Structure formats: structure tokens, C-alpha cells
Short mmCIF file of C-alpha atoms in Angstrom, two decimals:
data_model
loop_
_atom_site.label_atom_id
_atom_site.label_comp_id
_atom_site.label_asym_id
_atom_site.label_seq_id
_atom_site.Cartn_x
_atom_site.Cartn_y
_atom_site.Cartn_z
CA UNK A 1 -3.40 7.34 7.49
CA UNK A 2 -4.49 10.67 8.95
CA UNK A 3 -5.01 13.43 6.39
CA UNK A 4 -4.72 17.10 7.32
CA UNK A 5 -7.99 18.83 8.13
CA UNK A 6 -9.07 22.27 6.91
CA UNK A 7 -7.74 25.11 9.06
CA UNK A 8 -9.34 28.09 10.82
CA UNK A 9 -6.78 30.47 9.30
CA UNK A 10 -5.70 30.84 5.70
CA UNK A 11 -2.66 28.77 4.75
CA UNK A 12 -0.94 28.55 1.39
CA UNK A 13 1.91 26.16 0.73
CA UNK A 14 3.61 24.55 -2.21
CA UNK A 15 6.45 22.34 -3.31
CA UNK A 16 8.28 22.06 -6.64
CA UNK A 17 10.80 19.37 -7.62
CA UNK A 18 12.98 19.12 -10.72
CA UNK A 19 15.03 16.01 -11.37
CA UNK A 20 16.69 13.74 -13.88
CA UNK A 21 14.62 12.39 -16.71
CA UNK A 22 13.02 15.83 -17.20
CA UNK A 23 11.07 15.15 -14.03
CA UNK A 24 8.81 17.85 -12.62
CA UNK A 25 6.62 17.49 -9.52
CA UNK A 26 4.47 20.34 -8.25
CA UNK A 27 2.15 20.53 -5.23
CA UNK A 28 0.00 23.49 -4.18
CA UNK A 29 -2.30 23.59 -1.15
CA UNK A 30 -4.80 26.20 0.04
CA UNK A 31 -6.72 25.99 3.30
CA UNK A 32 -8.84 28.33 5.38
CA UNK A 33 -12.30 29.47 6.50
CA UNK A 34 -15.30 30.11 4.22
CA UNK A 35 -17.81 31.32 6.82
CA UNK A 36 -18.14 30.75 10.54
CA UNK A 37 -17.81 27.04 11.37
CA UNK A 38 -17.04 26.10 7.75
CA UNK A 39 -13.47 25.56 6.53
CA UNK A 40 -12.03 24.14 3.32
CA UNK A 41 -8.82 22.55 2.14
CA UNK A 42 -7.81 21.89 -1.47
CA UNK A 43 -4.62 20.68 -3.09
CA UNK A 44 -3.38 19.92 -6.59
CA UNK A 45 -0.42 17.67 -7.37
CA UNK A 46 1.04 17.39 -10.88
CA UNK A 47 3.86 15.13 -11.97
CA UNK A 48 5.52 14.74 -15.36
CA UNK A 49 8.62 12.76 -16.25
CA UNK A 50 10.22 11.33 -19.37
CA UNK A 51 11.63 8.54 -17.18
CA UNK A 52 15.13 7.22 -16.49
CA UNK A 53 14.92 3.48 -17.31
CA UNK A 54 15.67 2.89 -21.02
CA UNK A 55 13.66 0.67 -23.33
CA UNK A 56 16.20 -0.49 -25.91
CA UNK A 57 13.42 -1.68 -28.20
CA UNK A 58 11.78 1.74 -28.64
CA UNK A 59 14.64 4.04 -27.55
CA UNK A 60 12.18 5.53 -25.07
CA UNK A 61 11.86 5.23 -21.30
CA UNK A 62 9.63 2.71 -19.56
CA UNK A 63 8.98 4.72 -16.38
CA UNK A 64 7.49 7.88 -17.90
CA UNK A 65 4.50 9.50 -16.21
CA UNK A 66 2.05 12.36 -16.63
CA UNK A 67 -0.56 12.67 -13.89
CA UNK A 68 -2.64 15.22 -11.99
CA UNK A 69 -4.28 14.61 -8.61
CA UNK A 70 -6.83 16.91 -6.97
CA UNK A 71 -8.08 16.61 -3.40
CA UNK A 72 -10.64 18.73 -1.58
CA UNK A 73 -12.23 18.77 1.86
CA UNK A 74 -14.93 20.71 3.71
CA UNK A 75 -15.22 20.79 7.49
CA UNK A 76 -18.63 21.89 8.76
CA UNK A 77 -19.64 22.27 12.40
CA UNK A 78 -23.26 23.53 12.43
CA UNK A 79 -23.56 23.08 16.23
CA UNK A 80 -21.15 22.38 19.06
CA UNK A 81 -21.99 18.67 19.09
CA UNK A 82 -22.19 17.98 15.32
CA UNK A 83 -19.07 17.65 13.19
CA UNK A 84 -19.18 16.91 9.43
CA UNK A 85 -16.30 16.36 7.04
CA UNK A 86 -16.73 15.99 3.25
CA UNK A 87 -13.87 14.81 1.05
CA UNK A 88 -13.34 14.28 -2.67
CA UNK A 89 -10.38 13.26 -4.80
CA UNK A 90 -9.74 12.83 -8.51
CA UNK A 91 -6.75 11.31 -10.34
CA UNK A 92 -6.14 11.40 -14.09
CA UNK A 93 -2.87 10.20 -15.54
CA UNK A 94 -0.80 7.76 -17.50
CA UNK A 95 2.33 5.84 -16.56
CA UNK A 96 4.76 3.47 -18.17
CA UNK A 97 3.62 -0.12 -17.66
CA UNK A 98 4.47 -3.75 -18.35
CA UNK A 99 8.18 -2.97 -18.02
CA UNK A 100 9.22 -6.56 -17.34
CA UNK A 101 12.39 -8.19 -18.71
CA UNK A 102 12.68 -11.92 -19.54
CA UNK A 103 15.68 -13.35 -17.63
CA UNK A 104 17.02 -16.73 -16.54
CA UNK A 105 17.80 -17.60 -12.94
CA UNK A 106 21.50 -16.88 -13.58
CA UNK A 107 20.62 -13.45 -15.02
CA UNK A 108 18.10 -12.51 -12.34
CA UNK A 109 20.38 -10.07 -10.47
CA UNK A 110 22.00 -8.69 -13.64
CA UNK A 111 20.44 -5.27 -14.18
CA UNK A 112 22.53 -4.48 -17.22
CA UNK A 113 19.80 -6.42 -19.03
CA UNK A 114 17.32 -3.65 -19.86
CA UNK A 115 13.68 -3.74 -20.98
CA UNK A 116 13.47 -4.27 -24.75
CA UNK A 117 9.99 -4.24 -26.23
CA UNK A 118 8.68 -2.89 -29.52
CA UNK A 119 5.51 -1.57 -27.82
CA UNK A 120 5.82 1.05 -25.08
CA UNK A 121 3.47 -0.10 -22.31
CA UNK A 122 0.99 2.52 -21.10
CA UNK A 123 -1.15 2.49 -17.96
CA UNK A 124 -4.00 5.02 -18.10
CA UNK A 125 -6.06 5.59 -14.98
CA UNK A 126 -8.96 7.72 -13.81
CA UNK A 127 -9.87 7.46 -10.13
CA UNK A 128 -12.64 9.24 -8.22
CA UNK A 129 -13.40 8.96 -4.52
CA UNK A 130 -15.96 10.72 -2.34
CA UNK A 131 -16.65 10.42 1.38
CA UNK A 132 -18.79 12.00 4.08
CA UNK A 133 -18.08 11.55 7.78
CA UNK A 134 -20.38 12.83 10.50
CA UNK A 135 -20.00 12.75 14.28
CA UNK A 136 -22.71 13.57 16.82
CA UNK A 137 -21.39 14.14 20.35
CA UNK A 138 -23.95 13.14 22.99
CA UNK A 139 -21.82 13.67 26.10
CA UNK A 140 -20.46 10.18 26.88
CA UNK A 141 -21.78 8.77 23.60
CA UNK A 142 -20.61 9.52 20.06
CA UNK A 143 -22.53 8.49 16.94
CA UNK A 144 -20.47 8.26 13.74
CA UNK A 145 -21.50 7.72 10.12
CA UNK A 146 -19.02 7.21 7.27
CA UNK A 147 -20.22 7.03 3.66
CA UNK A 148 -17.92 6.47 0.72
CA UNK A 149 -17.99 5.92 -3.03
CA UNK A 150 -15.01 5.01 -5.22
CA UNK A 151 -14.76 4.65 -9.00
CA UNK A 152 -11.51 3.51 -10.61
CA UNK A 153 -10.97 2.96 -14.36
CA UNK A 154 -7.64 1.55 -15.48
CA UNK A 155 -6.43 0.60 -18.95
CA UNK A 156 -3.09 -1.08 -19.71
CA UNK A 157 -1.80 -1.78 -23.20
CA UNK A 158 1.60 -3.19 -23.97
CA UNK A 159 3.84 -5.87 -25.35
CA UNK A 160 2.55 -9.41 -24.88
CA UNK A 161 5.83 -11.30 -25.33
CA UNK A 162 8.12 -8.74 -23.60
CA UNK A 163 10.55 -8.70 -26.54
CA UNK A 164 11.52 -6.38 -29.39
CA UNK A 165 9.94 -8.78 -31.89
CA UNK A 166 6.48 -7.71 -33.18
CA UNK A 167 4.75 -10.88 -31.96
CA UNK A 168 2.07 -10.48 -29.29
CA UNK A 169 0.23 -7.57 -27.65
CA UNK A 170 -2.00 -7.44 -24.57
CA UNK A 171 -4.84 -5.18 -23.50
CA UNK A 172 -6.07 -5.12 -19.89
CA UNK A 173 -8.95 -2.94 -18.68
CA UNK A 174 -10.39 -2.81 -15.20
CA UNK A 175 -13.40 -0.84 -13.98
CA UNK A 176 -14.06 -0.95 -10.23
CA UNK A 177 -16.92 0.71 -8.33
CA UNK A 178 -17.66 0.45 -4.63
CA UNK A 179 -20.15 2.00 -2.21
CA UNK A 180 -19.39 1.82 1.53
CA UNK A 181 -21.42 2.67 4.60
CA UNK A 182 -20.35 2.38 8.23
CA UNK A 183 -22.10 3.29 11.48
CA UNK A 184 -20.42 3.40 14.89
CA UNK A 185 -21.57 4.08 18.43
CA UNK A 186 -18.89 4.69 21.05
CA UNK A 187 -19.02 5.29 24.79
CA UNK A 188 -16.46 7.02 27.00
CA UNK A 189 -17.35 8.87 30.19
CA UNK A 190 -13.71 9.02 31.37
CA UNK A 191 -14.44 6.09 33.66
CA UNK A 192 -12.99 2.60 33.76
CA UNK A 193 -15.07 1.28 30.82
CA UNK A 194 -14.92 2.37 27.19
CA UNK A 195 -16.61 0.59 24.30
CA UNK A 196 -17.49 0.83 20.63
CA UNK A 197 -19.93 -1.10 18.40
CA UNK A 198 -20.56 -0.73 14.69
CA UNK A 199 -21.71 -2.12 11.38
CA UNK A 200 -20.24 -1.95 7.88
CA UNK A 201 -21.72 -2.57 4.40
CA UNK A 202 -20.11 -2.57 0.96
CA UNK A 203 -21.55 -3.05 -2.53
CA UNK A 204 -18.76 -3.59 -5.08
CA UNK A 205 -18.56 -4.41 -8.80
CA UNK A 206 -15.39 -5.09 -10.81
CA UNK A 207 -15.23 -5.52 -14.57
CA UNK A 208 -11.92 -7.10 -15.62
CA UNK A 209 -11.30 -7.44 -19.38
CA UNK A 210 -8.15 -8.85 -20.99
CA UNK A 211 -7.29 -9.47 -24.62
CA UNK A 212 -4.14 -11.22 -25.81
CA UNK A 213 -3.29 -11.87 -29.43
CA UNK A 214 -1.04 -11.22 -32.39
CA UNK A 215 0.33 -7.73 -32.86
CA UNK A 216 -0.83 -5.75 -35.88
CA UNK A 217 1.50 -3.85 -38.20
CA UNK A 218 0.68 -0.55 -36.51
CA UNK A 219 1.41 -1.87 -32.99
CA UNK A 220 -2.18 -2.74 -32.11
CA UNK A 221 -3.83 -6.04 -31.20
CA UNK A 222 -5.57 -8.33 -33.71
CA UNK A 223 -8.78 -9.54 -32.04
CA UNK A 224 -9.20 -12.32 -34.63
CA UNK A 225 -8.08 -15.47 -32.84
CA UNK A 226 -7.18 -13.52 -29.68
CA UNK A 227 -7.72 -14.88 -26.19
CA UNK A 228 -10.54 -12.85 -24.64
CA UNK A 229 -11.44 -12.92 -20.94
CA UNK A 230 -14.05 -10.66 -19.39
CA UNK A 231 -14.77 -11.40 -15.74
CA UNK A 232 -17.50 -9.43 -14.00
CA UNK A 233 -17.31 -9.79 -10.22
CA UNK A 234 -20.02 -8.59 -7.85
CA UNK A 235 -19.71 -8.46 -4.08
CA UNK A 236 -22.06 -7.55 -1.26
CA UNK A 237 -20.33 -7.66 2.09
CA UNK A 238 -21.23 -6.66 5.62
CA UNK A 239 -19.59 -6.74 9.01
CA UNK A 240 -20.54 -6.32 12.67
CA UNK A 241 -17.86 -5.34 15.17
CA UNK A 242 -17.35 -4.27 18.74
CA UNK A 243 -14.56 -3.52 21.18
CA UNK A 244 -14.44 -2.76 24.90
CA UNK A 245 -11.58 -1.61 27.12
CA UNK A 246 -11.70 -1.81 30.91
CA UNK A 247 -9.23 -0.44 33.47
CA UNK A 248 -8.79 -3.32 35.89
CA UNK A 249 -6.52 -1.09 37.95
CA UNK A 250 -4.94 2.31 37.32
CA UNK A 251 -2.08 0.47 35.57
CA UNK A 252 -3.75 -2.55 33.90
CA UNK A 253 -6.11 -2.31 30.92
CA UNK A 254 -7.98 -5.21 29.32
CA UNK A 255 -9.30 -4.89 25.75
CA UNK A 256 -11.68 -7.37 24.11
CA UNK A 257 -12.78 -7.12 20.49
CA UNK A 258 -14.83 -9.15 18.04
CA UNK A 259 -15.63 -8.68 14.36
CA UNK A 260 -17.60 -10.82 11.92
CA UNK A 261 -17.28 -10.31 8.16
CA UNK A 262 -19.37 -11.93 5.43
CA UNK A 263 -18.66 -11.28 1.75
CA UNK A 264 -21.00 -12.85 -0.82
CA UNK A 265 -19.22 -12.80 -4.18
CA UNK A 266 -20.14 -13.93 -7.67
CA UNK A 267 -18.26 -13.93 -10.96
CA UNK A 268 -18.99 -14.71 -14.60
CA UNK A 269 -16.73 -14.74 -17.66
CA UNK A 270 -18.78 -13.15 -20.44
CA UNK A 271 -16.78 -15.08 -23.07
CA UNK A 272 -17.19 -18.54 -21.45
CA UNK A 273 -20.45 -20.47 -21.20
CA UNK A 274 -21.54 -21.84 -17.81
CA UNK A 275 -18.84 -19.86 -16.00
CA UNK A 276 -21.05 -18.24 -13.35
CA UNK A 277 -19.78 -18.99 -9.83
CA UNK A 278 -21.02 -17.85 -6.42
CA UNK A 279 -19.19 -18.20 -3.13
CA UNK A 280 -19.57 -16.66 0.34
CA UNK A 281 -16.43 -15.69 2.26
CA UNK A 282 -16.81 -15.19 6.00
CA UNK A 283 -14.63 -14.96 9.08
CA UNK A 284 -14.95 -14.34 12.83
CA UNK A 285 -12.07 -12.28 14.20
CA UNK A 286 -11.51 -12.07 17.98
CA UNK A 287 -9.00 -9.84 19.75
CA UNK A 288 -7.66 -9.85 23.32
CA UNK A 289 -5.11 -7.39 24.64
CA UNK A 290 -3.73 -6.78 28.12
CA UNK A 291 -1.51 -3.76 28.83
CA UNK A 292 0.41 -2.83 31.95
CA UNK A 293 1.60 0.73 32.61
CA UNK A 294 4.78 0.06 34.59
CA UNK A 295 5.29 3.79 35.19
CA UNK A 296 4.75 7.06 33.35
CA UNK A 297 7.41 6.13 30.79
CA UNK A 298 7.08 2.35 30.25
CA UNK A 299 4.11 0.31 29.06
CA UNK A 300 4.08 -3.41 28.26
CA UNK A 301 1.38 -5.38 26.47
CA UNK A 302 0.35 -8.83 25.27
CA UNK A 303 -2.06 -9.24 22.35
CA UNK A 304 -3.81 -11.99 20.44
CA UNK A 305 -5.73 -11.01 17.31
CA UNK A 306 -7.11 -12.75 14.25
CA UNK A 307 -7.19 -11.01 10.88
CA UNK A 308 -8.16 -12.12 7.41
CA UNK A 309 -7.93 -11.26 3.75
CA UNK A 310 -11.02 -12.20 1.78
CA UNK A 311 -10.85 -14.85 -0.92
CA UNK A 312 -11.89 -14.39 -4.53
CA UNK A 313 -11.80 -15.76 -8.06
CA UNK A 314 -9.09 -16.47 -10.62
CA UNK A 315 -9.55 -16.26 -14.38
CA UNK A 316 -10.33 -19.63 -15.95
CA UNK A 317 -7.00 -21.31 -16.76
CA UNK A 318 -5.01 -24.49 -16.20
CA UNK A 319 -2.72 -22.78 -13.70
CA UNK A 320 -5.04 -22.33 -10.71
CA UNK A 321 -8.51 -23.19 -9.48
CA UNK A 322 -11.38 -20.81 -10.01
CA UNK A 323 -11.77 -20.01 -6.28
CA UNK A 324 -9.10 -19.13 -3.75
CA UNK A 325 -10.03 -19.05 -0.07
CA UNK A 326 -9.68 -16.55 2.77
CA UNK A 327 -6.22 -15.94 4.17
CA UNK A 328 -6.47 -16.09 7.96
CA UNK A 329 -3.73 -14.97 10.36
CA UNK A 330 -3.58 -15.57 14.12
CA UNK A 331 -1.15 -13.08 15.62
CA UNK A 332 0.42 -13.38 19.09
CA UNK A 333 2.52 -10.42 20.22
CA UNK A 334 4.43 -9.28 23.32
CA UNK A 335 5.79 -5.78 23.38
CA UNK A 336 6.99 -2.75 25.28
CA UNK A 337 6.69 0.98 24.55
CA UNK A 338 8.97 3.30 26.52
CA UNK A 339 10.47 6.78 26.82
CA UNK A 340 13.61 7.88 28.68
CA UNK A 341 15.61 11.02 29.37
CA UNK A 342 12.58 13.25 29.48
CA UNK A 343 11.32 12.07 26.11
CA UNK A 344 14.66 12.42 24.29
CA UNK A 345 14.87 8.64 23.82
CA UNK A 346 12.03 6.38 22.70
CA UNK A 347 12.35 2.59 22.49
CA UNK A 348 9.60 0.24 21.31
CA UNK A 349 10.10 -3.49 20.89
CA UNK A 350 7.94 -6.52 20.14
CA UNK A 351 8.23 -10.24 19.51
CA UNK A 352 5.49 -11.99 17.56
CA UNK A 353 4.28 -15.27 16.12
CA UNK A 354 1.86 -15.33 13.18
CA UNK A 355 0.19 -18.57 12.09
CA UNK A 356 -1.37 -18.38 8.62
CA UNK A 357 -4.09 -20.60 7.23
CA UNK A 358 -4.46 -20.53 3.43
CA UNK A 359 -1.93 -17.76 2.91
CA UNK A 360 -2.50 -16.25 -0.54
CA UNK A 361 0.35 -16.46 -3.04
CA UNK A 362 0.25 -14.44 -6.28
CA UNK A 363 2.02 -15.65 -9.42
CA UNK A 364 1.80 -15.18 -13.19
CA UNK A 365 2.29 -17.39 -16.23
CA UNK A 366 3.01 -16.15 -19.78
CA UNK A 367 1.96 -18.33 -22.72
CA UNK A 368 1.05 -17.94 -26.38
CA UNK A 369 -2.57 -17.79 -25.21
CA UNK A 370 -2.09 -14.97 -22.73
CA UNK A 371 -0.51 -13.69 -19.53
CA UNK A 372 -2.44 -15.23 -16.64
CA UNK A 373 -2.38 -13.72 -13.15
CA UNK A 374 -3.36 -16.18 -10.44
CA UNK A 375 -3.64 -16.63 -6.68
CA UNK A 376 -3.39 -19.94 -4.83
CA UNK A 377 -3.57 -20.79 -1.12
CA UNK A 378 -0.67 -22.25 0.85
CA UNK A 379 -2.49 -24.21 3.60
CA UNK A 380 -0.16 -23.50 6.53
CA UNK A 381 2.71 -21.06 7.00
CA UNK A 382 4.15 -19.19 9.97
CA UNK A 383 6.29 -16.22 10.86
CA UNK A 384 8.32 -15.76 14.05
CA UNK A 385 9.75 -12.31 14.33
CA UNK A 386 11.03 -9.37 16.32
CA UNK A 387 10.72 -5.62 15.76
CA UNK A 388 12.63 -2.80 17.46
CA UNK A 389 12.09 0.92 16.93
CA UNK A 390 14.28 3.67 18.41
CA UNK A 391 14.12 7.48 18.22
CA UNK A 392 16.66 9.71 19.93
CA UNK A 393 17.30 13.43 20.14
CA UNK A 394 20.81 13.74 21.65
CA UNK A 395 20.86 17.45 20.78
CA UNK A 396 18.06 19.90 20.00
CA UNK A 397 19.14 20.12 16.36
CA UNK A 398 19.66 16.38 15.74
CA UNK A 399 17.00 13.66 15.49
CA UNK A 400 17.95 10.01 14.96
CA UNK A 401 15.54 7.22 14.12
CA UNK A 402 16.16 3.53 13.62
CA UNK A 403 14.22 0.30 13.25
CA UNK A 404 14.99 -3.37 12.88
CA UNK A 405 12.71 -6.21 11.90
CA UNK A 406 13.50 -9.88 11.51
CA UNK A 407 11.09 -12.43 10.00
CA UNK A 408 11.70 -16.18 10.23
CA UNK A 409 9.14 -17.56 7.78
CA UNK A 410 8.36 -21.19 7.05
CA UNK A 411 5.93 -23.28 5.03
CA UNK A 412 4.42 -25.94 7.33
CA UNK A 413 2.11 -27.55 4.78
CA UNK A 414 1.67 -27.12 1.03
CA UNK A 415 -0.29 -30.18 -0.11
CA UNK A 416 -0.42 -32.58 2.84
CA UNK A 417 2.96 -34.12 1.99
CA UNK A 418 6.50 -32.98 2.73
CA UNK A 419 6.58 -30.96 -0.51
CA UNK A 420 8.13 -27.52 0.18
CA UNK A 421 7.82 -28.13 3.93
CA UNK A 422 10.41 -26.03 5.77
CA UNK A 423 10.93 -23.66 2.83
CA UNK A 424 10.80 -19.95 3.44
CA UNK A 425 7.53 -18.23 2.58
CA UNK A 426 8.03 -16.38 -0.73
CA UNK A 427 7.86 -12.63 -1.18
CA UNK A 428 8.89 -11.85 2.43
CA UNK A 429 12.25 -10.22 3.29
CA UNK A 430 13.97 -11.97 6.17
CA UNK A 431 15.43 -8.71 7.51
CA UNK A 432 14.45 -5.06 7.27
CA UNK A 433 16.43 -2.29 8.90
CA UNK A 434 16.41 1.49 8.61
CA UNK A 435 18.31 4.41 10.04
CA UNK A 436 17.71 8.12 9.48
CA UNK A 437 19.19 11.38 10.71
CA UNK A 438 17.74 14.91 10.56
CA UNK A 439 20.06 17.82 11.35
CA UNK A 440 19.48 21.56 11.33
CA UNK A 441 21.91 24.34 12.25
CA UNK A 442 21.54 28.16 12.15
CA UNK A 443 23.84 29.74 9.56
CA UNK A 444 22.35 33.24 9.36
CA UNK A 445 19.59 35.31 10.87
CA UNK A 446 16.38 33.41 10.16
CA UNK A 447 18.14 30.78 8.01
CA UNK A 448 19.11 27.18 8.88
CA UNK A 449 21.23 24.58 7.19
CA UNK A 450 19.22 21.33 6.99
CA UNK A 451 20.32 17.80 6.18
CA UNK A 452 18.50 14.49 6.04
CA UNK A 453 19.88 11.05 5.29
CA UNK A 454 18.17 7.69 5.50
CA UNK A 455 19.46 4.17 5.04
CA UNK A 456 17.38 1.06 4.42
CA UNK A 457 18.48 -2.56 4.41
CA UNK A 458 16.20 -5.10 2.74
CA UNK A 459 17.26 -8.65 3.48
CA UNK A 460 17.13 -11.57 1.14
CA UNK A 461 13.81 -12.68 -0.33
CA UNK A 462 12.65 -15.72 -2.28
CA UNK A 463 10.16 -15.20 -5.10
CA UNK A 464 9.02 -18.79 -5.58
CA UNK A 465 7.68 -21.54 -3.34
CA UNK A 466 10.55 -23.83 -4.40
CA UNK A 467 13.10 -21.31 -2.98
CA UNK A 468 15.20 -21.40 -6.16
CA UNK A 469 14.86 -17.73 -7.15
CA UNK A 470 16.38 -15.34 -4.62
CA UNK A 471 17.24 -11.66 -4.39
CA UNK A 472 20.13 -11.12 -1.94
CA UNK A 473 20.14 -8.35 0.63
CA UNK A 474 20.16 -4.81 -0.74
CA UNK A 475 21.08 -1.40 0.71
CA UNK A 476 19.43 1.92 -0.17
CA UNK A 477 20.42 5.48 0.76
CA UNK A 478 18.55 8.77 0.21
CA UNK A 479 19.77 12.26 1.12
CA UNK A 480 18.37 15.78 1.24
CA UNK A 481 20.58 18.83 1.94
CA UNK A 482 19.66 22.50 1.78
CA UNK A 483 18.77 25.74 3.52
CA UNK A 484 15.50 26.73 5.16
CA UNK A 485 13.80 29.92 6.33
CA UNK A 486 10.33 30.56 7.75
CA UNK A 487 9.00 31.16 4.22
CA UNK A 488 10.93 28.82 1.90
CA UNK A 489 13.20 25.80 1.64
CA UNK A 490 15.77 25.06 -1.06
CA UNK A 491 17.28 21.56 -1.13
CA UNK A 492 19.29 19.09 -3.19
CA UNK A 493 17.63 15.66 -3.22
CA UNK A 494 19.35 12.37 -4.00
CA UNK A 495 17.35 9.15 -4.23
CA UNK A 496 18.97 5.73 -4.21
CA UNK A 497 22.34 7.49 -4.25
CA UNK A 498 24.28 4.20 -4.08
CA UNK A 499 22.47 3.12 -7.28
CA UNK A 500 21.38 -0.16 -5.74
CA UNK A 501 19.42 -2.32 -8.19
CA UNK A 502 16.65 -4.67 -7.13
CA UNK A 503 13.50 -6.11 -8.69
CA UNK A 504 10.47 -3.84 -8.70
CA UNK A 505 8.18 -6.66 -9.86
CA UNK A 506 8.77 -10.37 -10.38
CA UNK A 507 7.05 -13.12 -12.33
CA UNK A 508 8.91 -16.20 -11.11
CA UNK A 509 8.94 -19.03 -13.69
CA UNK A 510 6.51 -17.00 -15.82
CA UNK A 511 7.75 -18.67 -19.04
CA UNK A 512 8.51 -22.00 -17.38
CA UNK A 513 11.02 -23.37 -14.83
CA UNK A 514 14.03 -21.06 -14.64
CA UNK A 515 12.57 -18.48 -17.07
CA UNK A 516 11.34 -15.38 -15.29
CA UNK A 517 10.00 -11.87 -15.75
CA UNK A 518 11.65 -9.09 -13.74
CA UNK A 519 10.99 -5.37 -13.54
CA UNK A 520 13.80 -3.01 -12.44
CA UNK A 521 13.63 -0.40 -9.70
CA UNK A 522 14.61 3.18 -10.44
CA UNK A 523 18.36 3.88 -10.49
CA UNK A 524 20.09 6.78 -8.74
CA UNK A 525 18.49 10.16 -9.43
CA UNK A 526 19.32 13.71 -8.39
CA UNK A 527 17.04 16.71 -8.25
CA UNK A 528 16.27 20.05 -6.66
CA UNK A 529 13.33 20.91 -4.42
CA UNK A 530 11.77 24.23 -3.43
CA UNK A 531 9.12 24.53 -0.73
CA UNK A 532 7.30 27.75 -0.01
CA UNK A 533 4.92 27.73 2.97
CA UNK A 534 3.09 30.99 3.65
CA UNK A 535 0.68 31.68 6.47
CA UNK A 536 -1.38 34.86 6.63
CA UNK A 537 -4.60 36.36 7.94
#
């Protein structure tokens, strides 16, 4: 993700959207110089919506939102070889939450079954993030420092039994704080060798509190006899990494990389005696890549790389062990990147094989004692796949883009027996495809007609290891049509115009075999959008 930097000249831009569900989105951005060699950029985004997904238990909407996001940046260049960028962001808002619907396997794809709870779930969040990045250019060498601090407070309160009966309520509060520091030294003298080395450190603390109990007459939670869990997790992690690229010939480049991560974690449940656990998570991650520039327009490559997702701790329950291990993936990839017709046609393609050790699988269980969210490891799984990406500009006023991805997933080992062996890995679509078109055509002096349409195909996906709960393939279409000048844009926006329904969240077998929790995606919505960029001295 590359965010826009502050600009040397003043820029003002904005965007306003009105849509169904009394939805309003507004974005305003201001950027420009403060003094010589100091520029700023600031933006404010506000969103408010009553929502469009009904809750038949409260006669409200489950997907309401009210949130404001502020972002700011300063770019400072005190000398020619020193570059400093300071960033800050703040989010304050509330959203509808816990919008799940109890359904059977036979009802899983029936979206006429709407959420029906007597408590309207609310997710309140306050997020702060600050970072400072500095680069010192020493001719062939560059020294980089990146410092960051993040603070996220989240509070969810909602129905505990996901029904209109006043039975159970749940309260979930998470407070996460993290400090990061990274140093890098890179070398590039425009010769055959380029390299980078660095170190990373993170100090993180997460407080995760949940309460589950009987609902009070006023829609609150009775703490007498409630299930209380309060996990406090601390983590101190560090990493050393390096990468070097060498031009064997003018056309062949070899890249070697190596990274070592170590994450020392501990956790304690403040409501359970003798629950303190410590565990180090570590992984060595090599990378080898060889690329061949066939000509100016075609490049091929072969890559092997290891990646990992750190392990962690589950809440104490009968559904999963306290510790889940690192997920490790060995990725082998062959690919080509190419351009034709003077850049009017781009084609990228790759085939890959990914072997997972201890792939992490998330699931939830709902009981009279609480809703438990757990992660387990599947010892061995694999993915064989292919990806193709195409972009074409047959005419100056028409841009076409398309992509296709196919994933053949399989569980090789679950528990050392033949149990689930050969099943598809859950929560992975077997096929993803997309196609988009952007068209503009002059209709008056200084005014263009603009049109955008995009289509997405999401193939079938299983939600459970047993491969008994499946969502079939789904198709989604979005459109945007309007007029545009140098100073403003007016457009009609349609999202999910075919009104395709698919799960937004799934708790497979949450209440037991064949009894699931399912959250709906947003239905078709229409709205209007106005953009007003302005650039001046």
C-alpha cells in the first residue's frame, strides 16, 4: 500500500456520496507547502448510514455506521540527502456488529432468513496510529529508520444467542498497543550488485475481555453467574533480514534473501488461576529468485520463498488447545510478465505450488457458557494454482482489465490418519475471476461521458474441514456512470447490482453439527457521487 505524499503545490479535493439506507460518505483532502522543504497533507473522511439489512427483532438495521477518520502527513527535507516523513491517523466510530443468523445446512444459502435479535449489536472503535520514517542518502548507501506506534480500542456488545428471545448477551472488549522500530541499510551504486540488510523490533500488548451471561430486563448483561474471560497477551518480537540481487548478465538477475523472526509471547487469564503460559515462536525464511529478461517487453522468473504467520494463544475452553503453532508456507512459483503493442496490452501469468505446515484454521462455537473463538493447526495442506492478469487499451478511451485465479487445495494430513485427507482446505475459493471496463468519451467542450463496470466471480468455497458446508459460485457486478470535467465529476453508482447474496461471515457448526451462524453481505444499493478536485497556486 503506497499512500499519497504531500505535494509542492496546493491541492484541494473532495468526494461526496449519497445512497440507499440514508447513506452519506464525505471525503476532503488538502495538501501543499508550509515553508521551503516542508509540505503537509491532511484528509478527513466521514461516513454515516442507517443501513440496508433489516433486523426483524428490533425493526432496525444491522449494518448501520457512524465513523470519522482523520489522516495527516508532514514531509520534511532539511538537506538534499535527508528525507523525513511523519504520519498520524485517528479513527472514531461505531458500526453494527454480531449480525449473524442461526441457520441449518439446508438453509445456508437462503438469504430470505434475516437477522432477528432483540439486542442491536454495536461495535465501537477508537484507533490511533503514528509513524516517523527517515532516509539518509549517502551516495550508494541509504540509511532508513521507521518508527511506529498503534493504539486500538474496540468494544462490541450484542445478542449472545442470536435470537429475538431475551436470553443471553455478550460483551467483548479489546485493547491493543504496539510499538515498532525498524532500521535498514541498502546499497545500490547502479552496478551489478544491490543489497539490503535490516532489523525489526516490536513490543505489543493485547487485553482481550469477554463476558457472556443472562440478559437483563433493560437489554444489558447480568454479571452474576456470567462467564468471564480476560486474557492479557504480551509479545516482544524481533527480526533480522537481508536481501541481495546480482546481475549475472544483462538479462539474468539472481536474488537471495533471508529473514529470521523470533516472537516471545506470554498470556494470562486474569479470571483463571495458574493460567500463565509462555511460548516463543520463531521461523527462518529463505528466498531465492531468478529472473530472465527475454527482451524489452518480456520477463520470466522462478521463485522459491518461505513465509510464516506467527502462532498464539486461544482462550481456555474444551474446543481447542491453549497454544496454536506457526503457520509456515513454502511457495514455488514460475511466471512471466509481458507487454505488447507498444504497451497497449499487458499479460502476466504464474503457476504456483504452496505447501503449508500447520495451516491455521479459525472457527467458533456458541454455547450457554459463551461464544468461543478458536484457532487450530491443520498439519499439512497444499495449494496448486494458476493466475493470469491482462490489461488492454484497444482504443485511447477504453481500458479493459481481467484476471483469473484457480486454486486446487487439499488437506494432506489432519491427525496422522486418513481423516479429512483429500478434502478441500476450508475458507478458500476454488476460482476467482474479474473483468472491468473503463470508458470515456467527449460529449461537450471540456466534458466527458464516463462509464465503469466490473464483474467478479467467486467460485465455490467450503467453510468446514469436513466439506459439508458449501457456498456455490457467486457473481457480482458494480457500475459507475456519469459526466466529468476538469473540476468536478457527477456519477450514478450501483453496487452489487445483480443483488447476489453470499455469506459475509460464517460460524460453521457453531451450535453443533449442521447448525451454523451466517452473516449476510450487503444487497444491491444505488447512490450518487460528486467529486470536486481543484488545483491552484
